[in-house]
Amino acid sequence: AQTVTQSQPEMSVQEAETVTLSCTYDTSENNYYLFWYKQPPSRQMILVIRQEAYKQQNATENRFSVNFQKAAKSFSLKISDSQLGDTAMYFCAIPRSGAGSYQLTFGKGTKLSVIP
Amino acid sequence: DTGVSQNPRHKITKRGQNVTFRCDPISEHNRLYWYRQTLGQGPEFLTYFQNEAQLEKSRLLSDRFSAERPKGSFSTLEIQRTEQGDSAMYLCASSIYAGELFFGEGSRLTVL
């Protein structure tokens, strides 16, 4: 069974600084996607970044980048130049093994607060 | 607004009553998902539709829960004989591509 572990329930960062959110996972799949989703307070969850496991190059989307270590099953999210709008819950997610629907298994989330 | 729409946004009900939530996905998305999220947890998968066919159901989905997507467009999630443990945020999401889900704002259920 899939497990996704986010070991940091809460984190804070000063505006304009860099923060890294950690995620480890377990899967029996060899080719899969990994995702980071953001859930701002009282707003819908949105996709931040996606990584394909067969790609060695780490994904980057503007200020967001990942450090993907396949052997270690680690998938951390780095947010550079943090902005107040980055304050949110962040969830790491992987598709459930054998699920043709690509239903996702989510971690418990990390609550990030960006401090002015 | 062409995003995923969920109604009602908040429902308060008494234990034992039935409730129904509606989800309107993004129009060209053929995949539709229901998730449940409780406080301090990530979303948990409930069920999945591809077009009008319900292809997967979680063990979390007891017999009191039923979901439909009659014409492959909107979907409903009904909970019969609600219990206090059903209190949660019910999230709907739709997608075309694998795993890239577009979520609605959710329907919060409070069972008294």
Coordinates of C-alpha atoms in Angstrom, one line a residue:
Chain A
A1 CA 0.0 0.0 0.0
Q2 CA 1.0 3.5 -0.7
T3 CA 2.3 5.7 2.1
V4 CA 3.1 9.4 1.9
T5 CA 4.8 11.0 4.9
Q6 CA 5.2 14.7 5.5
S7 CA 7.1 15.0 8.7
Q8 CA 6.7 18.8 9.2
P9 CA 3.2 19.6 10.4
E10 CA 3.9 23.3 10.4
M11 CA 6.6 25.6 9.1
S12 CA 7.2 29.3 8.9
V13 CA 9.4 31.4 6.7
Q14 CA 10.2 35.1 6.4
E15 CA 8.9 36.8 3.3
A16 CA 11.5 36.6 0.4
E17 CA 13.4 33.7 2.1
T18 CA 13.6 30.1 0.9
V19 CA 11.9 27.2 2.5
T20 CA 11.9 23.4 1.9
L21 CA 9.1 21.1 2.6
S22 CA 9.9 17.4 2.9
C23 CA 8.0 14.4 1.7
T24 CA 8.9 10.7 1.7
Y25 CA 6.8 8.0 0.1
D26 CA 6.6 4.3 -0.6
T27 CA 5.3 2.7 -3.8
S28 CA 5.8 -0.5 -5.6
E29 CA 5.5 1.2 -9.0
N30 CA 8.5 2.0 -11.1
N31 CA 7.1 4.7 -13.3
Y32 CA 4.8 7.1 -11.6
Y33 CA 4.2 10.8 -11.1
L34 CA 4.6 12.8 -7.9
F35 CA 2.7 15.9 -7.1
W36 CA 2.7 18.9 -4.7
Y37 CA -0.7 20.5 -4.1
K38 CA -1.4 23.8 -2.4
Q39 CA -4.5 24.5 -0.4
P40 CA -4.8 28.2 0.7
P41 CA -7.1 29.0 3.6
S42 CA -10.8 28.5 2.5
R43 CA -9.9 28.0 -1.1
Q44 CA -9.6 25.1 -3.4
M45 CA -6.6 22.9 -3.8
I46 CA -4.4 23.6 -6.8
L47 CA -1.5 21.8 -8.4
V48 CA 1.9 23.4 -7.7
I49 CA 4.3 21.1 -9.4
R50 CA 4.5 17.6 -10.9
Q51 CA 7.5 15.3 -11.3
E52 CA 7.7 12.2 -13.5
A53 CA 9.7 9.5 -11.8
Y54 CA 11.5 8.4 -14.9
K55 CA 13.0 11.9 -15.4
Q56 CA 16.2 12.5 -13.5
Q57 CA 15.9 16.3 -14.0
N58 CA 14.1 18.0 -11.1
A59 CA 10.9 19.8 -12.1
T60 CA 10.8 23.6 -11.7
E61 CA 7.8 26.0 -12.0
N62 CA 8.9 29.6 -11.4
R63 CA 9.7 29.9 -7.7
F64 CA 8.8 26.3 -7.0
S65 CA 11.2 23.4 -7.5
V66 CA 11.6 19.9 -6.3
N67 CA 14.5 17.7 -5.1
F68 CA 13.5 14.2 -6.3
Q69 CA 15.6 11.4 -4.9
K70 CA 14.1 8.2 -6.4
A71 CA 16.3 5.7 -4.6
A72 CA 15.6 7.4 -1.3
K73 CA 11.9 7.9 -2.2
S74 CA 12.1 11.5 -1.3
F75 CA 10.4 14.4 -2.9
S76 CA 10.9 17.8 -1.3
L77 CA 9.5 21.1 -2.4
K78 CA 11.6 24.2 -2.4
I79 CA 9.9 27.6 -2.5
S80 CA 12.2 30.5 -3.3
D81 CA 11.5 34.2 -2.6
S82 CA 8.5 33.3 -0.4
Q83 CA 5.5 35.5 -0.8
L84 CA 2.6 36.1 1.5
G85 CA 0.3 34.4 -1.0
D86 CA 2.3 31.2 -0.4
T87 CA 0.7 30.8 3.0
A88 CA -1.3 27.5 2.7
M89 CA -1.4 23.8 3.4
Y90 CA 0.9 21.9 1.1
F91 CA 0.2 18.3 0.3
C92 CA 2.5 15.8 -1.3
A93 CA 0.7 13.1 -3.3
I94 CA 1.4 10.0 -5.4
P95 CA -0.9 7.8 -7.5
R96 CA -2.1 4.6 -5.8
S97 CA -0.4 1.5 -7.2
G98 CA -2.5 -0.4 -9.7
A99 CA -5.2 2.3 -9.8
G100 CA -6.1 2.9 -13.4
S101 CA -7.8 6.0 -12.4
Y102 CA -4.6 7.5 -11.0
Q103 CA -6.4 8.2 -7.8
L104 CA -4.0 10.0 -5.5
T105 CA -2.8 9.2 -2.0
F106 CA -2.0 12.4 -0.1
G107 CA 0.2 13.1 2.9
K108 CA -1.2 14.8 6.0
G109 CA 0.2 18.1 4.8
T110 CA 2.5 20.9 6.0
K111 CA 1.0 24.2 7.1
L112 CA 3.3 26.9 5.8
S113 CA 3.1 30.4 7.1
V114 CA 4.9 33.2 5.4
I115 CA 5.7 36.0 7.8
P116 CA 6.0 39.6 6.6
Chain B
D1 CA -16.1 30.6 -14.0
T2 CA -15.1 27.4 -15.7
G3 CA -13.6 25.6 -12.7
V4 CA -15.1 22.8 -10.7
S5 CA -18.2 23.9 -8.9
Q6 CA -19.6 22.3 -5.7
N7 CA -22.9 22.8 -4.0
P8 CA -23.9 23.4 -1.3
R9 CA -20.7 24.9 0.2
H10 CA -21.8 24.1 3.7
K11 CA -24.5 21.8 5.0
I12 CA -25.5 21.4 8.6
T13 CA -27.8 18.4 9.3
K14 CA -29.0 16.3 12.2
R15 CA -27.8 12.8 12.7
G16 CA -29.9 10.4 10.7
Q17 CA -30.8 12.8 8.0
N18 CA -29.9 12.3 4.3
V19 CA -27.7 14.8 2.5
T20 CA -26.8 15.2 -1.2
F21 CA -23.9 17.1 -2.6
R22 CA -23.5 18.1 -6.3
C23 CA -20.3 18.6 -8.3
D24 CA -20.1 20.2 -11.7
P25 CA -16.7 19.4 -13.2
I26 CA -14.8 21.2 -15.9
S27 CA -16.8 20.5 -19.0
E28 CA -14.2 18.7 -21.1
H29 CA -13.0 16.5 -18.2
N30 CA -14.1 12.9 -18.4
R31 CA -12.6 11.8 -15.0
L32 CA -14.4 12.8 -11.8
Y33 CA -13.3 12.0 -8.3
W34 CA -14.8 12.4 -4.8
Y35 CA -12.4 12.8 -1.8
R36 CA -13.1 13.4 1.9
Q37 CA -10.9 15.6 4.0
T38 CA -11.1 15.8 7.8
L39 CA -9.3 18.4 9.9
G40 CA -5.6 17.9 10.0
Q41 CA -5.6 15.3 7.3
G42 CA -5.0 15.1 3.6
P43 CA -7.8 14.2 1.2
E44 CA -8.8 10.6 1.2
F45 CA -10.1 9.0 -2.0
L46 CA -13.8 7.9 -2.0
T47 CA -14.8 7.1 -5.6
Y48 CA -14.0 7.7 -9.2
F49 CA -16.0 8.0 -12.5
Q50 CA -14.8 7.9 -16.0
N51 CA -17.6 9.4 -18.0
E52 CA -20.8 7.9 -16.5
A53 CA -19.2 4.7 -15.2
Q54 CA -18.2 4.4 -11.6
L55 CA -15.0 2.5 -11.9
E56 CA -13.5 2.6 -8.4
K57 CA -14.8 2.8 -4.8
S58 CA -12.8 3.1 -1.6
R59 CA -13.5 0.8 1.3
L60 CA -14.2 4.1 3.1
L61 CA -17.4 4.4 1.1
S62 CA -19.9 2.5 3.3
D63 CA -23.3 1.4 2.1
R64 CA -24.7 4.7 3.3
F65 CA -22.8 6.5 0.6
S66 CA -23.8 6.5 -3.0
A67 CA -22.5 8.5 -5.9
E68 CA -23.8 8.9 -9.4
R69 CA -22.8 10.6 -12.6
P70 CA -25.8 9.9 -14.8
K71 CA -24.9 11.6 -18.0
G72 CA -21.1 11.8 -17.6
S73 CA -21.4 15.4 -16.6
F74 CA -22.3 16.5 -13.1
S75 CA -22.1 14.1 -10.2
T76 CA -24.0 13.7 -6.9
L77 CA -22.8 12.2 -3.6
E78 CA -25.5 11.1 -1.3
I79 CA -25.0 10.2 2.3
Q80 CA -28.0 8.4 4.0
R81 CA -28.6 8.2 7.7
T82 CA -25.8 10.6 8.5
E83 CA -23.6 10.0 11.5
Q84 CA -21.4 12.5 13.4
G85 CA -18.3 10.7 11.9
D86 CA -19.4 11.8 8.5
S87 CA -18.6 15.4 9.3
A88 CA -15.9 16.4 6.9
M89 CA -15.1 18.4 3.8
Y90 CA -16.2 16.6 0.7
L91 CA -14.0 17.5 -2.3
C92 CA -14.8 16.9 -5.9
A93 CA -12.1 17.0 -8.6
S94 CA -12.0 16.4 -12.3
S95 CA -9.2 15.7 -14.7
I96 CA -8.2 14.7 -18.2
Y97 CA -4.6 13.7 -17.5
A98 CA -3.3 11.3 -15.0
G99 CA -3.1 12.7 -11.5
E100 CA -3.4 16.4 -12.4
L101 CA -6.6 17.0 -10.5
F102 CA -8.6 20.2 -10.6
F103 CA -10.5 20.6 -7.3
G104 CA -13.6 22.4 -6.3
E105 CA -13.9 24.4 -3.2
G106 CA -15.5 21.6 -1.3
S107 CA -18.8 21.0 0.5
R108 CA -18.4 21.1 4.3
L109 CA -20.8 18.7 6.1
T110 CA -21.5 19.2 9.8
V111 CA -23.6 16.5 11.5
L112 CA -25.1 17.5 14.8

